[in-house]
Amino acid sequence: MARRKLVAGNWKMHGLAGDLGEVTAVSLAAETAGADVALCLPATLIERAVRAAPGFAIGGQDVHSADKGAHTGCISAAMLIDAGARLTIVGHSERREAQGESDAEVKAKAETALSAGLDVILCIGESDAVREAGRAVETVSAQLDASLPHGAAASTGVPDRLAIAYEPIWAIGTGKVPSTADIAEMHAALRGRLVAAYGEAGDAVRILYGGSVKASNAAEIFAVADVDGALVGGASLKSADFVPIVEAAR
Ligand code: PGA
């Protein structure tokens, strides 16, 4: 099945008012891109970015699994939507590691976000120790099985609104990238898990690659079977770096 590529930027804890020009520059390029494009920004910038770039997909980087409540410092799906966000990342390895987020928590976050109407980019990926031990595919497959939204949230429309981002932890921000053969092996295995979970609809879920994607390697990565786009960190902060990646997805 032909899936339209998605190229999403993750600004992490970067970005102030002075950086909104980067968002508008990306949004202009997105108008003529042959792929879906989004930027997942710090919560403080979401509303201003939506005003600066109307119609362009702005997302959050995390969401709480509860609708509301006594959760100091957290953000709900309704708050993200209220600010104008259309999507959110869940389960990024930096949160899984630093905030100790489990697969079960990530799954609950994905279900809450999808039910509220946000599209979701759900991240999974192995450590270098797991990769070196030859257990990357089995470990990441199990992580996907345990993190995937199910139940009501997994029904209508979800395959189109859910993307999986395979991000080897050792490739994030390091300049290291797996071989295209390793990416192909992992994405094929994940496609199998998605079809096992959702039936034929699992074929519509996009599987992004993330970890040191830049203009110089994007085209090669996008050409790999079952790579349906990218989640880009460092190279998404400047439109001059990010737009060529978007163009490589054409
Ligand atoms: P990177 O980050 O592109 O800077 O490696 C990717 C990510 O963490 O989503």
GROMACS .gro file of N, CA and C in nm, residues 5-11 36-40 56-57 87 89 121 163 165 167 208-210 213 222 228-233 235-236 242 245-246:
model
  108
    5LYS      N    1   0.419   1.003   0.294
    5LYS     CA    2   0.520   1.016   0.400
    5LYS      C    3   0.485   1.130   0.497
    6LEU      N    4   0.533   1.114   0.618
    6LEU     CA    5   0.518   1.216   0.722
    6LEU      C    6   0.658   1.254   0.772
    7VAL      N    7   0.688   1.382   0.766
    7VAL     CA    8   0.816   1.430   0.819
    7VAL      C    9   0.783   1.524   0.935
    8ALA      N   10   0.818   1.480   1.055
    8ALA     CA   11   0.783   1.556   1.175
    8ALA      C   12   0.911   1.600   1.246
    9GLY      N   13   0.912   1.724   1.290
    9GLY     CA   14   1.024   1.775   1.369
    9GLY      C   15   0.990   1.771   1.516
   10ASN      N   16   1.089   1.746   1.597
   10ASN     CA   17   1.074   1.743   1.743
   10ASN      C   18   1.175   1.842   1.800
   11TRP      N   19   1.124   1.956   1.844
   11TRP     CA   20   1.215   2.062   1.892
   11TRP      C   21   1.268   2.034   2.032
   36ASP      N   22   0.329   1.489   0.424
   36ASP     CA   23   0.274   1.559   0.540
   36ASP      C   24   0.392   1.609   0.624
   37VAL      N   25   0.376   1.728   0.680
   37VAL     CA   26   0.484   1.789   0.758
   37VAL      C   27   0.426   1.841   0.889
   38ALA      N   28   0.499   1.825   0.997
   38ALA     CA   29   0.452   1.874   1.127
   38ALA      C   30   0.573   1.915   1.211
   39LEU      N   31   0.549   2.005   1.306
   39LEU     CA   32   0.652   2.039   1.405
   39LEU      C   33   0.595   2.022   1.545
   40CYS      N   34   0.663   1.943   1.627
   40CYS     CA   35   0.622   1.921   1.765
   40CYS      C   36   0.706   2.013   1.852
   56PHE      N   37  -0.101   2.496   0.937
   56PHE     CA   38   0.014   2.406   0.945
   56PHE      C   39   0.002   2.319   1.071
   57ALA      N   40   0.045   2.194   1.062
   57ALA     CA   41   0.028   2.099   1.173
   57ALA      C   42   0.133   2.121   1.282
   87LEU      N   43  -0.152   1.716   1.691
   87LEU     CA   44  -0.090   1.586   1.717
   87LEU      C   45  -0.001   1.596   1.840
   89ILE      N   46   0.357   1.372   2.022
   89ILE     CA   47   0.447   1.258   2.038
   89ILE      C   48   0.413   1.192   2.171
  121ILE      N   49   0.222   1.028   1.741
  121ILE     CA   50   0.348   0.965   1.698
  121ILE      C   51   0.401   0.890   1.819
  163ALA      N   52   0.111   0.715   1.401
  163ALA     CA   53   0.237   0.682   1.336
  163ALA      C   54   0.330   0.625   1.442
  165ALA      N   55   0.723   0.576   1.550
  165ALA     CA   56   0.858   0.624   1.518
  165ALA      C   57   0.958   0.525   1.576
  167GLU      N   58   1.305   0.469   1.672
  167GLU     CA   59   1.421   0.553   1.701
  167GLU      C   60   1.521   0.477   1.789
  208LEU      N   61   0.774   0.570   1.095
  208LEU     CA   62   0.880   0.669   1.072
  208LEU      C   63   1.012   0.616   1.125
  209TYR      N   64   1.121   0.662   1.066
  209TYR     CA   65   1.252   0.637   1.125
  209TYR      C   66   1.297   0.764   1.193
  210GLY      N   67   1.361   0.754   1.309
  210GLY     CA   68   1.417   0.871   1.377
  210GLY      C   69   1.553   0.839   1.436
  213VAL      N   70   1.863   1.187   1.156
  213VAL     CA   71   1.823   1.213   1.017
  213VAL      C   72   1.866   1.355   0.982
  222PHE      N   73   1.459   0.735   0.328
  222PHE     CA   74   1.321   0.734   0.277
  222PHE      C   75   1.301   0.628   0.168
  228ASP      N   76   0.811   0.528   0.621
  228ASP     CA   77   0.703   0.618   0.577
  228ASP      C   78   0.725   0.761   0.623
  229GLY      N   79   0.849   0.795   0.652
  229GLY     CA   80   0.878   0.930   0.694
  229GLY      C   81   0.983   0.931   0.803
  230ALA      N   82   0.996   1.045   0.871
  230ALA     CA   83   1.101   1.059   0.971
  230ALA      C   84   1.054   1.146   1.087
  231LEU      N   85   1.110   1.117   1.204
  231LEU     CA   86   1.099   1.207   1.319
  231LEU      C   87   1.239   1.266   1.338
  232VAL      N   88   1.247   1.398   1.330
  232VAL     CA   89   1.375   1.466   1.321
  232VAL      C   90   1.394   1.558   1.441
  233GLY      N   91   1.503   1.543   1.513
  233GLY     CA   92   1.529   1.628   1.629
  233GLY      C   93   1.613   1.748   1.590
  235ALA      N   94   1.800   1.843   1.350
  235ALA     CA   95   1.792   1.903   1.216
  235ALA      C   96   1.654   1.963   1.186
  236SER      N   97   1.565   1.967   1.287
  236SER     CA   98   1.435   2.032   1.264
  236SER      C   99   1.432   2.175   1.321
  242PHE      N  100   1.585   2.164   0.788
  242PHE     CA  101   1.467   2.076   0.788
  242PHE      C  102   1.399   2.069   0.650
  245ILE      N  103   1.507   1.805   0.414
  245ILE     CA  104   1.462   1.671   0.454
  245ILE      C  105   1.319   1.650   0.406
  246VAL      N  106   1.236   1.754   0.423
  246VAL     CA  107   1.097   1.748   0.374
  246VAL      C  108   1.098   1.725   0.223
   0.00000   0.00000   0.00000
